[in-house]
Coordinates of C-alpha atoms and ligand atoms in Angstrom, one line a residue:
M1 CA 0.0 0.0 0.0
N2 CA 1.2 3.5 -0.9
Y3 CA 1.6 6.0 1.9
K4 CA 1.6 9.6 0.7
I5 CA 2.4 12.7 2.8
Q6 CA 0.4 15.7 1.5
H7 CA 0.1 18.1 4.4
I8 CA -2.4 20.8 4.1
P9 CA -1.0 24.4 4.4
K10 CA -0.7 25.9 7.8
D11 CA -3.0 28.8 6.8
T12 CA -5.8 26.5 5.6
P13 CA -9.1 28.3 6.3
Y14 CA -11.5 27.4 9.1
N15 CA -8.6 26.6 11.3
R16 CA -8.4 23.0 9.9
R17 CA -4.7 22.9 10.7
P18 CA -4.3 24.8 14.0
G19 CA -0.7 23.9 14.3
L20 CA -1.1 22.9 18.0
E21 CA 1.5 20.5 19.2
M22 CA 0.1 17.1 20.1
Q23 CA 1.6 14.1 22.0
A24 CA -0.8 11.5 20.8
E25 CA -2.0 8.8 23.2
Y26 CA -4.8 7.3 21.1
I27 CA -5.8 6.5 17.5
T28 CA -9.4 7.4 16.6
I29 CA -11.1 5.6 13.8
H30 CA -13.7 7.3 11.6
S31 CA -15.4 6.4 8.3
T32 CA -16.1 9.1 5.8
A33 CA -19.9 8.6 5.4
N34 CA -19.4 9.2 1.7
P35 CA -19.5 6.2 -0.6
R36 CA -17.8 8.0 -3.5
S37 CA -14.9 9.8 -1.9
T38 CA -11.4 8.3 -2.1
A39 CA -8.5 9.2 0.2
Q40 CA -7.2 11.7 -2.3
N41 CA -10.7 13.2 -2.7
E42 CA -10.9 13.6 1.1
R43 CA -7.5 15.3 1.1
D44 CA -8.6 17.6 -1.7
W45 CA -11.8 18.5 0.1
L46 CA -9.7 19.9 3.1
V47 CA -8.5 22.7 0.8
N48 CA -11.6 23.1 -1.3
K49 CA -13.1 26.6 -1.3
N50 CA -16.6 25.3 -0.9
N51 CA -15.7 23.6 2.4
H52 CA -16.8 25.8 5.3
R53 CA -16.3 23.4 8.1
T54 CA -13.7 23.3 10.9
A55 CA -13.1 19.6 10.6
S56 CA -9.9 17.7 9.7
W57 CA -8.1 14.5 10.2
H58 CA -4.6 13.0 10.1
I59 CA -4.7 10.1 7.7
A60 CA -7.4 9.0 5.1
I61 CA -7.1 5.5 3.8
D62 CA -8.8 3.7 0.9
E63 CA -8.4 0.5 -1.1
K64 CA -5.1 1.6 -2.6
E65 CA -3.4 4.2 -0.5
A66 CA -3.1 6.3 2.7
V67 CA -2.8 10.0 2.6
E68 CA -1.5 12.0 5.6
A69 CA -2.9 15.5 5.6
I70 CA -1.7 16.7 9.0
P71 CA 1.5 15.7 10.8
L72 CA 0.9 13.1 13.5
N73 CA 2.3 15.4 16.2
E74 CA -0.2 18.2 15.5
V75 CA -3.8 18.6 16.5
A76 CA -6.7 17.9 14.0
W77 CA -10.4 18.6 14.7
H78 CA -12.3 15.4 14.3
A79 CA -13.6 14.0 17.6
G80 CA -16.5 16.4 18.4
D81 CA -15.4 16.5 22.1
G82 CA -14.5 20.2 22.1
N83 CA -11.5 22.4 22.0
N84 CA -9.8 20.6 24.9
G85 CA -11.3 17.2 24.5
T86 CA -9.0 14.2 24.7
G87 CA -10.2 12.9 21.4
N88 CA -9.2 16.1 19.6
R89 CA -6.1 16.9 21.6
K90 CA -4.6 13.5 22.1
S91 CA -5.5 11.3 19.2
I92 CA -4.5 10.5 15.7
A93 CA -7.5 10.6 13.4
I94 CA -7.9 8.0 10.7
E95 CA -10.7 8.3 8.2
I96 CA -11.5 5.0 6.5
C97 CA -13.0 5.7 3.1
E98 CA -16.3 4.1 2.1
S99 CA -15.4 4.2 -1.6
G100 CA -14.2 1.2 -3.7
D101 CA -13.4 -2.3 -2.5
R102 CA -14.5 -2.3 1.2
A103 CA -12.6 -5.5 2.1
K104 CA -9.4 -4.2 0.7
T105 CA -9.8 -0.9 2.4
V106 CA -10.4 -2.5 5.8
V107 CA -7.3 -4.7 5.3
N108 CA -5.3 -1.6 4.6
A109 CA -6.7 0.2 7.6
T110 CA -5.9 -2.9 9.8
K111 CA -2.3 -2.9 8.6
L112 CA -1.9 0.9 9.1
V113 CA -3.3 0.9 12.6
A114 CA -1.2 -2.1 13.6
Q115 CA 1.9 -0.5 12.2
L116 CA 1.2 2.7 14.1
L117 CA 0.6 0.8 17.4
Y118 CA 3.8 -1.2 16.7
E119 CA 5.9 1.9 16.1
K120 CA 4.6 3.6 19.2
G121 CA 4.8 0.5 21.4
W122 CA 1.1 0.7 22.1
G123 CA -1.5 -2.0 22.7
I124 CA -5.0 -2.4 21.2
D125 CA -6.5 -0.4 24.1
R126 CA -5.2 2.8 22.4
V127 CA -7.6 2.3 19.4
K128 CA -10.9 4.3 19.8
R129 CA -14.0 5.0 17.8
H130 CA -15.2 8.5 17.1
Y131 CA -18.3 7.2 19.0
D132 CA -16.1 6.7 22.2
W133 CA -15.5 10.5 22.4
N134 CA -18.9 12.0 21.7
G135 CA -21.4 9.3 20.9
K136 CA -21.6 9.9 17.2
I137 CA -22.3 6.6 15.2
C138 CA -18.9 6.7 13.6
P139 CA -17.1 4.7 12.1
R140 CA -20.6 3.8 10.7
I141 CA -19.1 1.0 8.6
F142 CA -18.5 -1.0 11.8
A143 CA -21.7 -0.1 13.7
K144 CA -24.1 -2.8 12.6
N145 CA -25.4 -5.3 15.3
N146 CA -24.2 -3.3 18.2
W147 CA -20.7 -2.8 16.7
E148 CA -20.1 -6.4 15.9
N149 CA -17.7 -5.5 13.0
W150 CA -15.8 -3.1 15.2
R151 CA -14.9 -5.9 17.6
G152 CA -13.8 -7.9 14.5
F153 CA -11.7 -5.1 13.4
L154 CA -9.9 -4.8 16.7
I155 CA -9.2 -8.5 16.7
D156 CA -7.7 -8.3 13.2
V157 CA -5.6 -5.3 14.2
E158 CA -4.3 -7.1 17.3
R159 CA -3.5 -10.2 15.2
E160 CA -1.5 -8.0 12.8
L161 CA 0.3 -6.3 15.6
E162 CA 1.3 -9.7 17.1
A163 CA 2.6 -10.7 13.6
L164 CA 4.7 -7.5 13.4
K165 CA 6.2 -8.1 16.8
K166 CA 7.1 -11.7 15.9
N167 CA 8.6 -10.8 12.5
K168 CA 10.7 -8.1 14.0
Q169 CA 13.9 -8.6 12.2
E170 CA 17.2 -9.0 13.9
K171 CA 19.1 -5.7 13.8
I172 CA 21.8 -5.8 11.1
R173 CA 24.7 -3.4 11.1
I174 CA 25.7 -1.6 7.9
L175 CA 29.4 -1.8 8.8
G176 CA 31.2 -5.1 8.6
K177 CA 32.3 -7.8 6.2
A178 CA 30.0 -9.0 3.4
Q179 CA 28.5 -12.4 4.0
A180 CA 27.2 -13.1 0.6
T181 CA 29.6 -14.2 -2.1
A182 CA 29.9 -12.6 -5.6
E183 CA 28.4 -15.7 -7.1
Q184 CA 25.3 -15.5 -4.8
M185 CA 24.8 -11.8 -5.6
K186 CA 25.1 -12.3 -9.3
K187 CA 22.9 -15.4 -9.4
Y188 CA 20.2 -13.7 -7.4
L189 CA 20.1 -10.6 -9.6
L190 CA 20.0 -12.6 -12.8
S191 CA 17.3 -14.9 -11.5
I192 CA 15.0 -11.8 -11.1
N193 CA 16.2 -9.7 -14.1
P194 CA 18.3 -11.4 -16.7
N195 CA 19.0 -8.1 -18.5
P196 CA 20.0 -5.5 -16.0
K197 CA 20.5 -2.0 -17.5
I198 CA 24.0 -1.4 -16.3
N199 CA 27.1 0.0 -18.0
C200 CA 29.4 -2.9 -17.2
T201 CA 29.1 -6.6 -16.7
V202 CA 27.2 -8.1 -13.7
D203 CA 30.5 -9.7 -12.6
E204 CA 32.2 -6.3 -12.6
L205 CA 29.3 -4.6 -10.8
V206 CA 29.3 -7.2 -8.1
S207 CA 33.0 -7.0 -7.6
Y208 CA 32.8 -3.2 -7.3
Y209 CA 30.3 -3.6 -4.4
L210 CA 32.5 -6.1 -2.6
E211 CA 35.8 -4.3 -3.2
E212 CA 34.6 -0.8 -2.4
G213 CA 32.7 -2.1 0.6
E214 CA 35.8 -3.9 1.8
I215 CA 37.9 -0.7 1.5
E216 CA 35.4 1.4 3.6
G217 CA 34.4 -1.4 6.0
V218 CA 30.8 -1.3 4.7
R219 CA 29.0 -4.5 3.9
G220 CA 29.0 -4.6 0.1
D221 CA 26.3 -7.2 0.1
I222 CA 24.0 -4.8 2.0
A223 CA 24.8 -2.0 -0.4
F224 CA 24.1 -4.3 -3.3
A225 CA 20.7 -5.4 -1.8
Q226 CA 19.9 -1.7 -1.4
S227 CA 20.7 -1.0 -5.0
L228 CA 18.4 -3.9 -6.1
K229 CA 15.6 -2.3 -4.1
E230 CA 16.3 1.2 -5.3
T231 CA 16.7 0.4 -9.0
G232 CA 14.0 -2.3 -9.2
F233 CA 16.7 -4.9 -9.9
F234 CA 18.4 -2.5 -12.3
R235 CA 15.3 -2.1 -14.5
F236 CA 15.2 1.6 -13.4
G237 CA 12.1 3.4 -14.6
G238 CA 11.9 6.0 -11.9
I239 CA 13.8 9.3 -11.5
V240 CA 17.2 7.8 -12.1
Q241 CA 18.2 6.9 -15.7
P242 CA 20.5 3.9 -16.3
K243 CA 23.3 6.0 -17.9
Q244 CA 23.7 7.9 -14.6
N245 CA 25.4 5.0 -12.8
N246 CA 23.4 6.1 -9.7
F247 CA 22.3 2.8 -8.1
A248 CA 20.7 4.1 -4.9
G249 CA 18.8 7.2 -5.8
I250 CA 21.4 9.6 -4.5
G251 CA 19.9 13.1 -4.9
A252 CA 16.7 11.8 -6.3
L253 CA 14.2 13.6 -4.0
N254 CA 10.5 12.5 -4.0
N255 CA 9.2 15.1 -6.5
N256 CA 12.2 15.3 -8.8
G257 CA 11.8 14.8 -12.6
K258 CA 13.5 12.1 -14.6
G259 CA 17.3 12.4 -14.5
Q260 CA 17.2 15.0 -11.7
C261 CA 19.7 13.4 -9.4
A262 CA 23.4 12.7 -9.1
T263 CA 25.3 11.3 -12.1
F264 CA 28.6 9.3 -11.8
P265 CA 31.2 8.9 -14.6
T266 CA 31.6 5.1 -14.2
P267 CA 29.7 2.3 -12.4
R268 CA 32.6 1.9 -10.0
I269 CA 32.4 5.6 -8.9
G270 CA 28.6 5.2 -8.6
V271 CA 29.1 2.3 -6.2
R272 CA 31.8 4.2 -4.3
A273 CA 29.5 7.1 -3.7
Q274 CA 26.7 4.8 -2.5
I275 CA 29.1 3.0 -0.1
Q276 CA 30.4 6.3 1.2
H277 CA 26.9 7.6 1.8
L278 CA 26.1 4.4 3.7
K279 CA 29.2 4.8 5.7
G280 CA 28.3 8.4 6.5
Y281 CA 25.0 7.3 7.9
A282 CA 26.6 4.3 9.8
T283 CA 29.5 6.1 11.4
T284 CA 31.2 9.4 12.0
E285 CA 34.4 7.9 10.8
K286 CA 35.5 9.5 7.5
P287 CA 35.7 7.6 4.2
V288 CA 39.2 6.1 3.4
Q289 CA 39.1 7.2 -0.2
E290 CA 38.6 10.6 -1.7
I291 CA 34.9 11.6 -1.2
V292 CA 32.9 11.2 -4.4
D293 CA 29.5 11.2 -2.7
P294 CA 28.0 14.6 -3.6
R295 CA 25.7 14.5 -0.6
Y296 CA 28.3 13.5 2.1
Q297 CA 28.6 17.1 3.1
I298 CA 24.8 17.3 3.6
L299 CA 25.1 14.5 6.1
I300 CA 27.6 16.5 8.0
D301 CA 25.6 19.7 7.8
K302 CA 22.4 18.1 9.0
G303 CA 24.1 16.3 11.8
L304 CA 23.2 12.9 10.3
L305 CA 26.7 11.4 10.4
G306 CA 26.7 8.2 12.4
T307 CA 22.9 8.3 13.1
A308 CA 22.0 5.1 11.3
P309 CA 24.3 2.2 12.4
Y310 CA 21.6 -0.4 11.5
V311 CA 20.0 -1.0 8.2
T312 CA 16.5 -0.3 9.5
D313 CA 17.7 3.0 10.9
L314 CA 17.8 4.2 7.2
N315 CA 14.0 4.4 7.4
G316 CA 13.0 8.1 7.2
K317 CA 16.6 9.0 6.5
W318 CA 17.8 7.5 3.2
A319 CA 14.2 7.1 2.2
W320 CA 11.3 9.4 3.1
P321 CA 8.9 8.6 4.7
G322 CA 10.7 5.3 4.4
K323 CA 8.4 3.0 6.3
G324 CA 9.8 -0.5 5.8
Y325 CA 12.7 0.7 3.7
G326 CA 15.4 -1.1 5.7
E327 CA 13.2 -4.1 6.2
G328 CA 12.9 -4.3 2.4
I329 CA 16.7 -4.3 2.0
L330 CA 17.1 -7.0 4.6
K331 CA 14.5 -9.2 2.9
I332 CA 16.5 -9.0 -0.4
L333 CA 19.7 -9.6 1.5
N334 CA 18.2 -12.8 3.0
K335 CA 17.2 -14.0 -0.4
I336 CA 20.7 -13.4 -1.7
L337 CA 22.2 -15.3 1.2
A338 CA 19.8 -18.2 0.6
V339 CA 21.0 -18.6 -3.0
K340 CA 22.7 -22.0 -3.4
V341 CA 25.9 -22.0 -5.3
E342 CA 27.4 -25.3 -6.3
T343 CA 30.8 -25.7 -4.9
V344 CA 33.2 -28.3 -6.2
D345 CA 34.7 -30.8 -3.7
Y346 CA 37.9 -31.6 -5.5
K347 CA 38.9 -34.4 -3.2
K348 CA 35.7 -36.2 -3.9
L349 CA 36.1 -35.5 -7.6
Y350 CA 39.6 -36.9 -7.6
F351 CA 38.5 -40.2 -6.1
S352 CA 35.5 -40.6 -8.3
V353 CA 37.6 -39.9 -11.5
R354 CA 40.3 -42.4 -10.2
E355 CA 37.6 -45.0 -9.8
E356 CA 36.3 -44.5 -13.3
N357 CA 39.8 -44.7 -14.7
K358 CA 40.4 -48.0 -12.9
A359 CA 37.1 -49.5 -14.1
L360 CA 38.0 -48.5 -17.7
R361 CA 41.4 -50.0 -17.5
T362 CA 39.9 -53.3 -16.4
K363 CA 37.4 -53.2 -19.2
V364 CA 40.2 -52.5 -21.8
E365 CA 42.1 -55.6 -20.4
E366 CA 39.0 -57.7 -20.7
L367 CA 38.4 -56.6 -24.3
R368 CA 42.0 -57.3 -25.2
D369 CA 41.8 -60.9 -23.8
R370 CA 38.6 -61.5 -25.7
L371 CA 40.0 -60.1 -28.9
S372 CA 43.0 -62.4 -28.8
Q373 CA 40.8 -65.4 -28.1
I374 CA 38.5 -64.6 -31.1
K375 CA 41.6 -64.1 -33.2
K376 CA 42.8 -67.6 -32.5
I377 CA 39.4 -69.2 -33.4
A378 CA 39.1 -67.2 -36.5
E379 CA 42.7 -68.0 -37.5
V380 CA 43.3 -64.6 -38.9
Ligands
ZN401 ZN1 -16.1 10.4 12.7

């Protein structure tokens, strides 16, 4: 599911974004009460001139995406419990859209709520209905049979939350020695995309990752997994063009046009820049080689050096908003590490060839004997 951040302006009329700081303690669920309005429509309505209401929300979600309209640490007006009500002042409002495929929408909402609870370390008791604050029958999509579906929704969210806790991946450091071999990296890439759009051979590219990583003390296999994620297995198709030798979207900000990002003269320099950028996030220690990463200085200026020692720390840093970014890299890394590469056991091979040799010699001797016997009988 896509998660878009489209904050409404601070001066939006009718005080819809008051800019009041909020330390949320709850999540409040609404449904839009409009069967035709998508998440994007809801977002657009917040800035529509014909809208004269002081009402807003944080996130709207439909069958295909979530749109965040107000930062989650600012107040929105949605709970109907007054200026200082707990619903308004202490809860994140989620509007579930009533448009489109309801089942898909509810699955998306379930995942979103579980993810928020997970990130905040909250339990299911933090999830409230609009109804809980002021008695309004909202979210009306769950209200039938004395809120039967609401109870079902909470059970699903809790199940999803438990799954997230269970799957919590082991923290993996960016710095260190590569664990995958060149052969595994190559084989995995070619199994997904046999024709990567790169300006060198796959063998060369893989060796650049391992060599440049080794020099800087960065795991080259992690950098490679990152590049597979960033370039769509070197199919490209986003902002970065294949000729740019930019394998991790360096300088490709969310709203940039095609080609509007860093370009490197050769694939090796592109890899080096990526490794240096990773190193910058992972440690305050300077790169060993001359700096070719055009954004390394930005890491220094923004105080980001050494702030992301683990792969999942890149979420919200290398990628924005970056939910699940590091986890995605680790998923690819695990697949690379699972690639089976046939290794030759030369000792075993020696003995088996020797056996075969011996058997053939015996056979040759047998044939020779038989030949001489036949020769005698035939008197040739
Ligand atoms: Zn509501």
